[in-house]
Coordinates of C-alpha atoms in Angstrom, one line a residue:
Chain A
M215 CA 2.0 1.2 -8.4
S216 CA 0.4 -1.7 -6.6
P217 CA -0.9 -1.0 -3.0
S218 CA 1.6 -3.4 -1.4
L219 CA 4.5 -1.8 -3.3
K220 CA 3.4 1.6 -1.9
L221 CA 3.1 0.2 1.5
G222 CA 6.7 -1.2 1.2
L223 CA 8.0 2.2 0.2
G224 CA 6.2 3.7 3.2
L225 CA 7.9 1.1 5.4
L226 CA 11.3 1.9 3.9
A227 CA 10.7 5.6 4.7
V228 CA 9.9 4.8 8.3
L229 CA 13.0 2.6 8.5
A230 CA 15.1 5.4 7.1
L231 CA 13.8 7.8 9.7
S232 CA 14.5 5.2 12.4
A233 CA 18.1 4.9 11.2
V234 CA 18.5 8.7 11.4
S235 CA 17.0 8.7 14.9
L236 CA 19.5 6.1 16.0
F237 CA 22.5 8.1 15.0
I238 CA 21.5 11.6 16.3
G239 CA 22.5 12.8 19.7
V240 CA 25.1 14.4 21.8
S241 CA 27.0 11.2 22.3
D242 CA 28.8 10.1 19.2
V243 CA 27.2 7.0 17.7
S244 CA 28.1 6.1 14.2
L245 CA 28.8 3.0 12.3
A246 CA 32.5 3.7 12.4
S247 CA 32.5 4.2 16.2
L248 CA 30.4 1.1 16.7
L249 CA 32.9 -1.0 14.8
S250 CA 36.0 0.4 16.4
S251 CA 36.8 -1.2 19.7
A252 CA 38.0 2.0 21.4
D253 CA 36.0 3.8 24.2
E254 CA 35.2 0.4 25.9
D255 CA 32.0 -0.1 23.8
R256 CA 30.5 3.1 24.9
P257 CA 28.8 3.8 21.6
M258 CA 27.2 0.4 21.5
Q259 CA 25.9 0.9 25.1
V260 CA 24.5 4.3 24.2
L261 CA 22.8 2.7 21.2
L262 CA 21.3 -0.2 23.1
I263 CA 20.4 1.6 26.3
S264 CA 19.1 4.9 24.9
R265 CA 18.9 5.2 21.1
V266 CA 17.2 1.9 20.2
P267 CA 14.6 2.2 23.1
R268 CA 13.9 5.7 22.1
T269 CA 13.4 4.9 18.5
V270 CA 11.2 1.9 19.2
A271 CA 9.2 3.9 21.7
L272 CA 8.6 6.6 19.1
I273 CA 7.4 4.1 16.5
L274 CA 5.1 2.2 18.9
A275 CA 3.6 5.4 20.5
G276 CA 3.1 7.1 17.1
S277 CA 1.4 4.2 15.4
G278 CA -0.6 3.4 18.5
L279 CA -1.9 6.9 19.0
A280 CA -2.8 7.3 15.3
V281 CA -4.8 4.1 15.2
C282 CA -6.5 5.0 18.5
G283 CA -7.6 8.3 16.8
L284 CA -9.1 6.4 13.9
I285 CA -11.0 4.0 16.1
M286 CA -12.4 6.8 18.2
Q287 CA -13.4 8.7 15.0
M288 CA -15.3 5.7 13.8
L289 CA -17.0 5.0 17.2
A290 CA -18.0 8.6 17.8
R291 CA -18.7 9.0 14.1
N292 CA -16.9 12.3 14.1
R293 CA -13.7 13.3 12.4
F294 CA -12.4 15.5 15.2
V295 CA -12.3 13.0 18.0
E296 CA -9.1 11.6 19.3
P297 CA -7.7 10.7 22.8
S298 CA -6.8 14.3 23.6
T299 CA -10.2 15.7 22.4
A300 CA -12.4 13.3 24.3
G301 CA -11.1 13.4 27.8
T302 CA -9.2 10.1 27.4
V303 CA -5.7 11.5 28.0
E304 CA -6.8 13.6 30.9
S305 CA -8.7 10.7 32.5
A306 CA -5.6 8.5 32.2
S307 CA -3.5 11.2 33.8
L308 CA -6.0 11.5 36.7
G309 CA -5.9 7.7 37.2
L310 CA -2.1 7.7 37.1
L311 CA -2.0 10.6 39.6
V312 CA -4.5 8.9 42.0
V313 CA -2.5 5.6 41.9
T314 CA 0.7 7.5 42.4
L315 CA -0.6 9.1 45.5
L316 CA -2.5 6.2 47.0
A317 CA -0.2 3.3 46.0
P318 CA 3.2 4.7 45.1
G319 CA 4.8 1.3 45.5
W320 CA 2.8 -0.5 42.9
P321 CA 4.7 -1.7 39.8
L322 CA 4.3 0.4 36.6
F323 CA 2.1 -2.2 35.0
A324 CA -0.5 -2.0 37.8
K325 CA -0.4 1.8 37.6
M326 CA -0.9 1.6 33.9
L327 CA -4.0 -0.6 34.4
V328 CA -5.4 1.9 36.9
A329 CA -4.8 4.7 34.3
A330 CA -6.5 2.5 31.7
V331 CA -9.6 2.0 33.9
F332 CA -9.8 5.8 34.4
A333 CA -9.3 6.4 30.7
L334 CA -12.1 3.9 29.9
A335 CA -14.4 5.6 32.3
G336 CA -13.7 9.1 31.0
T337 CA -14.1 8.1 27.4
A338 CA -17.3 6.2 28.1
L339 CA -18.6 9.3 29.9
F340 CA -17.8 11.3 26.7
M341 CA -19.7 8.8 24.6
R342 CA -22.7 9.0 26.9
L343 CA -22.6 12.8 26.7
L344 CA -22.7 12.5 22.9
A345 CA -25.6 10.1 23.0
A346 CA -27.5 12.3 25.5
V347 CA -27.0 15.7 23.8
P348 CA -28.0 15.6 20.2
L349 CA -25.4 17.9 18.5
R350 CA -26.3 19.5 15.2
S351 CA -22.8 20.5 14.2
P352 CA -19.9 18.1 13.8
Y353 CA -17.7 20.8 15.2
M354 CA -19.5 20.7 18.5
V355 CA -18.4 17.1 19.3
P356 CA -14.7 17.8 19.9
L357 CA -15.7 21.0 21.8
V358 CA -17.7 18.8 24.2
G359 CA -14.8 16.5 24.5
I360 CA -12.3 19.2 25.1
M361 CA -14.6 20.7 27.8
L362 CA -14.9 17.4 29.5
G363 CA -11.1 17.0 29.3
G364 CA -10.8 20.5 30.7
V365 CA -13.0 19.6 33.7
I366 CA -11.1 16.4 34.4
G367 CA -7.8 18.1 33.7
S368 CA -8.4 20.9 36.2
L369 CA -9.4 18.4 38.9
T370 CA -6.1 16.5 38.2
N371 CA -4.2 19.8 38.2
F372 CA -5.7 20.8 41.6
V373 CA -4.8 17.5 43.2
A374 CA -1.3 17.6 41.6
Y375 CA -0.8 21.1 42.9
R376 CA -1.8 20.2 46.4
Y377 CA 0.7 17.3 46.4
D378 CA 3.4 19.1 44.5
L379 CA 3.2 16.8 41.5
L380 CA 2.6 19.3 38.7
Q381 CA 5.9 18.6 37.0
T382 CA 5.2 14.9 36.9
L383 CA 1.8 15.6 35.5
G384 CA 3.2 17.7 32.8
A385 CA 5.4 14.8 31.7
W386 CA 2.3 12.5 31.2
T387 CA 0.3 14.9 29.1
M388 CA 3.1 16.4 27.0
G389 CA 4.9 13.7 25.1
D390 CA 8.7 13.7 25.6
F391 CA 10.9 10.9 24.6
S392 CA 14.2 12.2 26.0
G393 CA 13.8 10.2 29.1
I394 CA 13.2 6.9 27.4
L395 CA 15.8 4.3 28.4
R396 CA 16.0 0.5 28.3
G397 CA 13.8 -0.8 31.0
R398 CA 11.4 2.2 30.9
Y399 CA 9.6 1.7 27.6
E400 CA 8.8 -2.0 27.3
L401 CA 5.2 -1.5 28.3
L402 CA 4.8 0.2 24.9
W403 CA 4.9 -3.2 23.2
L404 CA 1.5 -3.7 24.7
S405 CA 0.4 -0.8 22.5
A406 CA 1.8 -2.7 19.5
G407 CA -0.3 -5.7 20.5
L408 CA -3.4 -3.5 20.8
T409 CA -2.8 -2.0 17.3
I410 CA -2.6 -5.4 15.8
A411 CA -5.8 -6.4 17.7
A412 CA -7.4 -3.3 16.1
W413 CA -6.4 -4.5 12.7
F414 CA -8.0 -7.9 13.3
A415 CA -11.2 -6.2 14.3
A416 CA -10.9 -3.5 11.5
D417 CA -14.1 -4.5 9.7
Q418 CA -16.1 -4.2 12.9
F419 CA -14.9 -0.7 13.5
T420 CA -15.5 0.4 9.9
L421 CA -19.1 -0.9 10.4
A422 CA -19.4 1.0 13.6
G423 CA -18.6 4.1 11.5
L424 CA -21.6 3.3 9.4
G425 CA -23.8 3.6 12.5
E426 CA -25.8 1.4 14.9
A427 CA -28.5 0.5 12.3
F428 CA -26.0 -0.8 9.7
T429 CA -23.9 -2.6 12.3
T430 CA -27.0 -4.4 13.7
N431 CA -28.4 -5.2 10.3
L432 CA -25.1 -6.9 9.4
G433 CA -25.4 -9.1 12.5
L434 CA -23.0 -7.4 14.9
N435 CA -23.7 -6.3 18.4
Y436 CA -23.1 -2.6 18.2
R437 CA -22.5 -2.2 22.0
R438 CA -19.9 -5.0 21.9
V439 CA -18.0 -3.3 19.1
L440 CA -18.2 0.0 20.9
S441 CA -16.9 -1.6 24.1
L442 CA -14.1 -3.4 22.3
G443 CA -13.0 -0.2 20.6
L444 CA -13.1 1.8 23.8
C445 CA -11.1 -0.8 25.7
I446 CA -8.4 -0.8 23.0
V447 CA -8.2 3.0 23.0
A448 CA -8.2 3.3 26.8
M449 CA -5.4 0.7 27.2
A450 CA -3.2 2.1 24.5
T451 CA -3.7 5.6 25.7
A452 CA -2.9 4.6 29.2
V453 CA 0.3 2.8 28.1
I454 CA 1.5 5.8 26.2
V455 CA 0.7 8.3 28.9
V456 CA 2.5 6.2 31.5
T457 CA 5.6 5.7 29.4
A458 CA 6.3 8.7 27.1
G459 CA 3.3 11.0 27.5
A460 CA 0.6 11.7 24.9
I461 CA 1.2 13.6 21.7
P462 CA -1.8 15.9 21.2
F463 CA -3.6 15.8 17.9
L464 CA -1.5 13.0 16.4
G465 CA -4.6 10.8 16.4
L466 CA -6.5 13.5 14.7
I467 CA -4.1 14.5 11.9
V468 CA -2.9 11.1 10.7
P469 CA -6.3 9.4 10.2
N470 CA -7.7 12.5 8.5
L471 CA -4.8 12.6 6.1
V472 CA -5.0 8.9 5.3
S473 CA -8.8 9.1 5.0
A474 CA -8.5 12.0 2.5
L475 CA -6.1 9.9 0.4
M476 CA -7.6 6.4 0.6
G477 CA -10.9 6.4 2.5
D478 CA -11.7 4.7 5.8
N479 CA -11.9 1.0 5.0
M480 CA -9.9 0.2 8.1
R481 CA -8.7 -3.1 6.9
R482 CA -6.8 -1.3 4.2
S483 CA -6.0 2.0 6.0
I484 CA -4.7 0.8 9.4
P485 CA -1.3 -0.2 8.1
W486 CA -1.0 3.2 6.5
I487 CA -2.1 5.0 9.6
A488 CA 0.3 3.1 11.8
L489 CA 3.2 3.8 9.3
M490 CA 2.3 7.5 9.0
G491 CA 1.9 7.9 12.7
A492 CA 5.3 6.3 13.3
G493 CA 6.9 8.4 10.6
L494 CA 5.5 11.7 11.7
V495 CA 6.5 11.1 15.3
L496 CA 10.0 10.0 14.3
A497 CA 10.4 13.1 12.1
S498 CA 9.0 15.5 14.8
D499 CA 11.3 14.0 17.4
I500 CA 14.3 14.3 15.1
V501 CA 13.5 17.9 14.4
G502 CA 13.1 18.5 18.1
R503 CA 16.6 17.1 18.7
L504 CA 18.3 19.0 15.9
I505 CA 16.8 22.5 16.1
R506 CA 18.6 23.6 19.3
F507 CA 21.3 21.0 19.2
P508 CA 22.6 19.9 21.7
Y509 CA 19.4 20.8 23.6
E510 CA 16.1 19.2 22.9
I511 CA 12.6 20.5 22.3
P512 CA 9.9 18.1 23.5
I513 CA 8.1 16.3 20.6
G514 CA 4.7 17.6 21.9
T515 CA 5.8 21.1 21.1
V516 CA 7.2 20.3 17.7
F517 CA 4.2 18.3 16.7
G518 CA 1.9 20.9 18.1
V519 CA 3.3 23.5 15.7
A520 CA 3.5 21.3 12.7
G521 CA 0.3 19.4 13.5
S522 CA -1.9 22.5 13.9
L523 CA -0.8 23.8 10.5
V524 CA -1.7 20.5 8.9
F525 CA -4.9 20.5 10.8
L526 CA -5.9 24.0 9.7
W527 CA -5.2 23.0 6.1
L528 CA -7.4 19.9 6.5
L529 CA -10.1 22.0 8.1
L530 CA -10.2 24.7 5.5
G531 CA -9.3 22.7 2.4
R532 CA -11.5 19.7 2.9
R533 CA -14.5 21.1 4.7
R534 CA -17.1 19.1 2.6
H535 CA -15.5 15.9 3.8
F536 CA -16.3 16.7 7.4
D537 CA -19.9 17.7 7.1
Chain B
M14 CA -43.8 -15.0 6.7
I15 CA -43.5 -12.2 9.3
R16 CA -45.9 -12.6 12.2
I17 CA -46.4 -9.6 14.5
A18 CA -48.4 -10.0 17.7
G19 CA -49.4 -7.3 20.2
L20 CA -46.6 -5.0 19.2
R21 CA -46.4 -1.8 21.3
K22 CA -43.9 1.0 21.6
S23 CA -44.1 4.4 23.3
Y24 CA -41.7 7.3 23.7
G25 CA -42.4 8.9 27.0
S26 CA -46.2 9.1 27.3
T27 CA -46.7 9.1 23.5
L28 CA -47.8 5.8 22.1
I29 CA -46.2 5.3 18.7
V30 CA -47.2 1.8 17.9
D31 CA -50.3 0.7 19.6
D32 CA -51.0 -3.0 19.9
V33 CA -50.3 -4.0 16.3
S34 CA -50.9 -7.6 15.2
L35 CA -50.3 -8.4 11.6
T36 CA -49.1 -11.1 9.3
L37 CA -47.0 -10.2 6.3
P38 CA -47.1 -12.8 3.6
A39 CA -43.9 -14.3 2.3
G40 CA -43.1 -13.3 -1.3
G41 CA -44.1 -10.1 -3.1
I42 CA -43.9 -6.5 -2.1
T43 CA -45.8 -5.3 1.0
A44 CA -46.0 -1.5 1.2
I45 CA -46.6 0.2 4.5
I46 CA -48.3 3.6 4.0
G47 CA -49.9 6.1 6.3
P48 CA -49.7 9.8 7.3
N49 CA -46.7 11.2 9.2
G50 CA -46.3 9.9 12.7
A51 CA -48.5 6.9 12.1
G52 CA -45.7 4.6 13.4
K53 CA -44.5 3.1 10.1
S54 CA -40.8 3.5 10.6
T55 CA -41.0 2.5 14.3
L56 CA -42.9 -0.6 13.2
L57 CA -40.2 -1.4 10.6
G58 CA -37.5 -0.8 13.2
M59 CA -39.0 -3.2 15.6
I60 CA -39.6 -5.9 13.0
S61 CA -35.9 -5.6 12.1
R62 CA -34.7 -5.7 15.7
L63 CA -33.2 -2.2 15.4
L64 CA -35.6 -0.8 18.0
P65 CA -36.5 -2.6 21.2
M66 CA -40.2 -3.2 21.7
D67 CA -42.2 -2.4 24.8
A68 CA -44.5 -5.4 24.3
G69 CA -45.3 -8.0 21.8
T70 CA -43.4 -10.4 19.5
V71 CA -42.2 -10.5 16.0
T72 CA -41.2 -13.7 14.2
V73 CA -39.6 -14.0 10.8
D74 CA -40.0 -17.5 9.4
G75 CA -40.6 -18.7 13.0
L76 CA -37.5 -16.9 14.4
D77 CA -38.2 -14.5 17.2
V78 CA -36.3 -11.4 16.3
T79 CA -35.4 -10.5 19.8
R80 CA -34.1 -13.9 20.8
T81 CA -32.4 -15.1 17.6
P82 CA -28.7 -14.3 17.4
S83 CA -28.2 -11.2 15.4
D84 CA -25.8 -12.8 13.0
V85 CA -28.2 -15.6 12.2
L86 CA -31.0 -13.0 11.5
A87 CA -28.6 -11.0 9.3
K88 CA -28.6 -13.9 6.8
R89 CA -32.4 -13.9 6.7
L90 CA -33.4 -10.3 6.9
A91 CA -31.8 -7.1 5.7
V92 CA -33.0 -3.6 6.6
L93 CA -32.3 -0.1 5.4
R94 CA -33.5 2.9 7.4
Q95 CA -33.9 6.4 6.2
D96 CA -31.5 9.2 7.0
N97 CA -28.3 7.3 7.0
H98 CA -25.5 9.4 8.3
I99 CA -22.2 7.8 7.5
A100 CA -18.9 8.8 9.2
A101 CA -16.7 6.3 7.4
R102 CA -15.4 7.4 4.1
L103 CA -16.0 4.4 1.9
T104 CA -16.2 3.7 -1.8
V105 CA -19.4 2.4 -3.3
R106 CA -17.8 -1.0 -3.8
D107 CA -16.5 -1.1 -0.2
L108 CA -20.0 -0.3 1.1
V109 CA -21.7 -2.9 -1.1
A110 CA -19.1 -5.5 -0.1
F111 CA -20.0 -4.9 3.5
G112 CA -23.4 -6.3 2.6
R113 CA -21.7 -9.7 2.4
Y114 CA -20.3 -9.4 5.9
P115 CA -22.9 -11.8 7.5
H116 CA -21.8 -14.5 5.1
A117 CA -18.1 -13.8 4.5
K118 CA -17.2 -12.3 7.9
G119 CA -14.5 -10.2 6.2
R120 CA -13.1 -13.0 4.0
P121 CA -15.1 -12.7 0.7
T122 CA -15.1 -15.7 -1.6
I123 CA -15.5 -15.6 -5.3
A124 CA -19.2 -16.3 -4.8
D125 CA -19.3 -13.2 -2.5
E126 CA -17.5 -11.1 -5.1
N127 CA -20.1 -12.2 -7.7
K128 CA -23.0 -11.1 -5.4
I129 CA -21.3 -7.8 -5.0
N130 CA -20.9 -7.3 -8.7
E131 CA -24.5 -8.4 -9.3
A132 CA -25.8 -5.9 -6.8
I133 CA -23.7 -3.1 -8.3
A134 CA -24.9 -3.9 -11.8
F135 CA -28.5 -4.3 -10.6
L136 CA -28.5 -0.7 -9.3
D137 CA -26.6 0.7 -12.2
L138 CA -23.6 1.7 -10.1
G139 CA -20.9 0.3 -12.3
A140 CA -19.5 3.7 -13.3
L141 CA -19.5 4.9 -9.7
E142 CA -18.1 1.9 -7.9
H143 CA -14.8 3.4 -7.0
R144 CA -16.1 6.8 -6.0
F145 CA -16.4 7.7 -2.4
L146 CA -19.9 8.0 -0.9
D147 CA -19.3 11.6 0.2
E148 CA -18.6 12.5 -3.5
L149 CA -22.0 11.3 -4.6
S150 CA -25.4 12.9 -4.8
G151 CA -28.1 11.9 -2.3
G152 CA -29.8 9.7 -4.9
Q153 CA -26.7 8.0 -5.9
R154 CA -25.8 7.3 -2.3
Q155 CA -29.3 6.0 -1.7
R156 CA -28.9 3.5 -4.6
A157 CA -25.5 2.4 -3.1
F158 CA -27.3 1.7 0.2
V159 CA -29.9 -0.4 -1.5
A160 CA -27.2 -2.2 -3.4
M161 CA -25.6 -3.1 -0.1
V162 CA -28.8 -4.4 1.3
L163 CA -29.4 -6.5 -1.9
A164 CA -25.9 -7.9 -1.7
Q165 CA -26.7 -9.2 1.7
D166 CA -29.0 -11.6 -0.3
T167 CA -31.6 -12.2 2.4
D168 CA -35.1 -13.6 1.9
Y169 CA -36.6 -10.6 3.6
V170 CA -35.7 -7.0 2.6
L171 CA -37.1 -4.2 4.7
L172 CA -36.7 -0.7 3.3
D173 CA -37.7 2.6 5.0
E174 CA -38.6 5.1 2.3
P175 CA -36.0 4.1 -0.1
L176 CA -37.3 6.5 -2.7
N177 CA -36.2 9.5 -0.7
N178 CA -33.8 11.6 -2.7
L179 CA -34.5 9.7 -5.9
D180 CA -35.6 11.5 -9.0
L181 CA -38.6 10.2 -10.9
K182 CA -36.6 8.0 -13.2
H183 CA -34.7 6.4 -10.4
A184 CA -37.7 6.1 -8.2
A185 CA -39.6 4.2 -10.9
R186 CA -36.5 2.1 -11.7
M187 CA -36.0 1.3 -8.0
M188 CA -39.6 0.0 -7.7
Q189 CA -39.3 -2.0 -10.9
L190 CA -36.2 -3.5 -9.6
L191 CA -37.6 -4.4 -6.3
R192 CA -40.5 -6.0 -8.1
R193 CA -38.1 -8.0 -10.2
A194 CA -36.2 -9.0 -7.0
A195 CA -39.5 -10.2 -5.6
R196 CA -40.7 -12.0 -8.7
E197 CA -37.4 -13.5 -10.0
L198 CA -35.5 -14.1 -6.8
G199 CA -38.5 -14.9 -4.6
K200 CA -37.7 -12.2 -2.1
T201 CA -40.1 -10.7 0.4
I202 CA -39.9 -7.0 0.3
V203 CA -41.5 -4.8 3.0
I204 CA -41.2 -1.1 2.1
V205 CA -42.4 2.1 3.8
L206 CA -43.7 4.4 1.1
H207 CA -44.7 8.0 1.2
D208 CA -46.1 8.1 -2.4
I209 CA -49.3 6.1 -2.4
N210 CA -49.3 5.9 -6.1
F211 CA -46.1 3.9 -6.1
A212 CA -47.7 1.6 -3.5
S213 CA -50.8 1.3 -5.6
V214 CA -48.9 0.3 -8.8
Y215 CA -46.1 -1.8 -7.5
A216 CA -47.2 -3.4 -4.2
D217 CA -48.9 -6.8 -3.9
H218 CA -50.1 -6.0 -0.4
I219 CA -50.7 -2.8 1.4
V220 CA -50.7 -2.1 5.1
C221 CA -52.2 1.3 5.9
M222 CA -51.3 2.7 9.4
Q223 CA -52.9 5.5 11.3
A224 CA -52.1 6.7 14.8
G225 CA -50.0 3.7 15.7
R226 CA -52.6 1.1 14.5
V227 CA -53.2 -0.8 11.4
A228 CA -56.2 1.0 9.9
H229 CA -56.6 -1.2 6.8
Q230 CA -54.7 -3.9 5.0
G231 CA -55.2 -6.0 1.9
Q232 CA -54.7 -5.9 -1.8
P233 CA -54.2 -2.5 -3.5
E234 CA -57.7 -2.6 -4.9
T235 CA -59.2 -2.6 -1.5
I236 CA -56.9 0.0 0.0
I237 CA -56.5 2.5 -2.8
T238 CA -60.1 3.8 -2.6
P239 CA -61.4 7.3 -2.0
E240 CA -63.1 6.1 1.1
V241 CA -60.1 4.6 2.8
L242 CA -57.5 7.2 1.7
S243 CA -59.7 10.2 2.5
L244 CA -60.3 9.0 5.9
V245 CA -56.7 7.9 6.7
Y246 CA -55.0 11.0 5.3
Q247 CA -57.9 13.4 6.3
L248 CA -57.9 14.9 2.8
P249 CA -60.2 14.4 -0.1
V250 CA -58.6 11.9 -2.4
R251 CA -60.0 10.9 -5.8
V252 CA -58.9 7.5 -7.3
E253 CA -58.9 7.2 -11.1
L254 CA -58.3 4.1 -13.2
I255 CA -55.6 5.1 -15.7
D256 CA -54.3 2.3 -18.0
G257 CA -55.5 -0.2 -15.5
Q258 CA -53.6 1.4 -12.6
R259 CA -55.4 3.0 -9.7
I260 CA -54.0 6.5 -9.4
S261 CA -54.9 8.7 -6.5
I262 CA -55.4 12.4 -7.1
Y263 CA -55.2 14.7 -4.1
Y264 CA -53.8 17.9 -5.6
Q265 CA -56.3 20.6 -5.1
E266 CA -56.6 24.4 -5.2
D267 CA -56.7 26.0 -1.8
R268 CA -60.4 27.1 -1.8
T269 CA -60.3 29.1 1.5
P270 CA -60.7 32.8 0.7

């Protein structure tokens, strides 16, 4: 099978999942009800206001987080780094909390930018820590990131507790797409733009994964590549945290699976990572909506269970690949 | 020609490279030898703009390496350091293809593909080209790195101990190949070597470093002598002429009771 044919099949699979996602829910939306003119177009409204936005949001957030994970893994040169193991998500949440407290009237876009600045600062701090502390084991790197995230997270928690915002905070860090409606997800298109930007710069990130010496030797400015990557990751993470909430470990599992199958030449692997990210998120969300129908389980929970199993399998089965 | 003037580098209070001024001729193989900690790798790192210098200048064909844009330099000079830890999981061919990045900027032409094929064939990697680097032995990986640097097709090729991890056959082959690249393609090769016999047999010019300074330099006949080597390595070294090659012998029984 040619690579483009395989990619086409992957795309079809994601489209099929999207179709399923459109037609699942308490309110009856089916092709038949959409075509019949009864109910004063209620099915069509549900579709346009709730189902389509939710499905699009799932696709954009899933592909964005997965690609972010890969970029971070190349930049940190460690397979276990992703936005939720490097303090990025926690920093974005802190930024969002700060701006919510200090400037509650700002538009969502401005709040997102503040969250992005915090995310960038937090991730840059993580990279500095990595550079300053020579770590012998690849397993130490995510531990440092998770500790940093823990410190920032507890600060955020404390502030949120003092101002009675703990519930809001939970919504940012634990992805949940049940609240996505038209008018409340459009910012996510920015994450699609960032994913495409990452694809254009794919060669540079792959080179960064070869290390500073290789990058410099081939005529690229390593710091510039690093900054570009961190900015993309910080922006995309902030957008996702602000709209739907982050999905822990997605950015870790998808790039590792794709890497095991086809390597890390990012020009080739980014389309696959975006597709698989979108597909996994859609599938997890569908499962979360069906398992206790008509109630929902947040996607973060579903993905946390499924994802940690896949992660364990990756960790135990492909150990050589990480060392 | 590489001109080095007043080059200096220290880490903390330790002087690693101490006021080195040196001219490396264009063409041929220049070997840099010397004991551990003599500053060989640091010197190579500064020549190739991978390490910042504390003082001094390096010019490659008149281009100041600290001021020339990095992408311009990448078409003139290629460098491979030792201990390359690679996070990206790439195939041998992908890696070698990245050697064309300074020329192709991600859009390889047929000419670029030809250079990639040549480099792969040159290092005998044809059978491995679709294997992932993390599935190869250290020596095979080392050859893939050298293939990448050769695919870059620069006039100057700087290699830091490229014989590390190579078995005898591949080490000898690598040196023959580098000599061919120097003779046939007119490349200038600067190579840090641990094994002084390889330097003696294959190099056209030897720079011998000691404690951050250039202790001696010149043609192999003037460097590979018992006097110079014994002093620099602080070990009795005998030099024998075998088949016209100057071979150093420094293996000795421990005579302390």
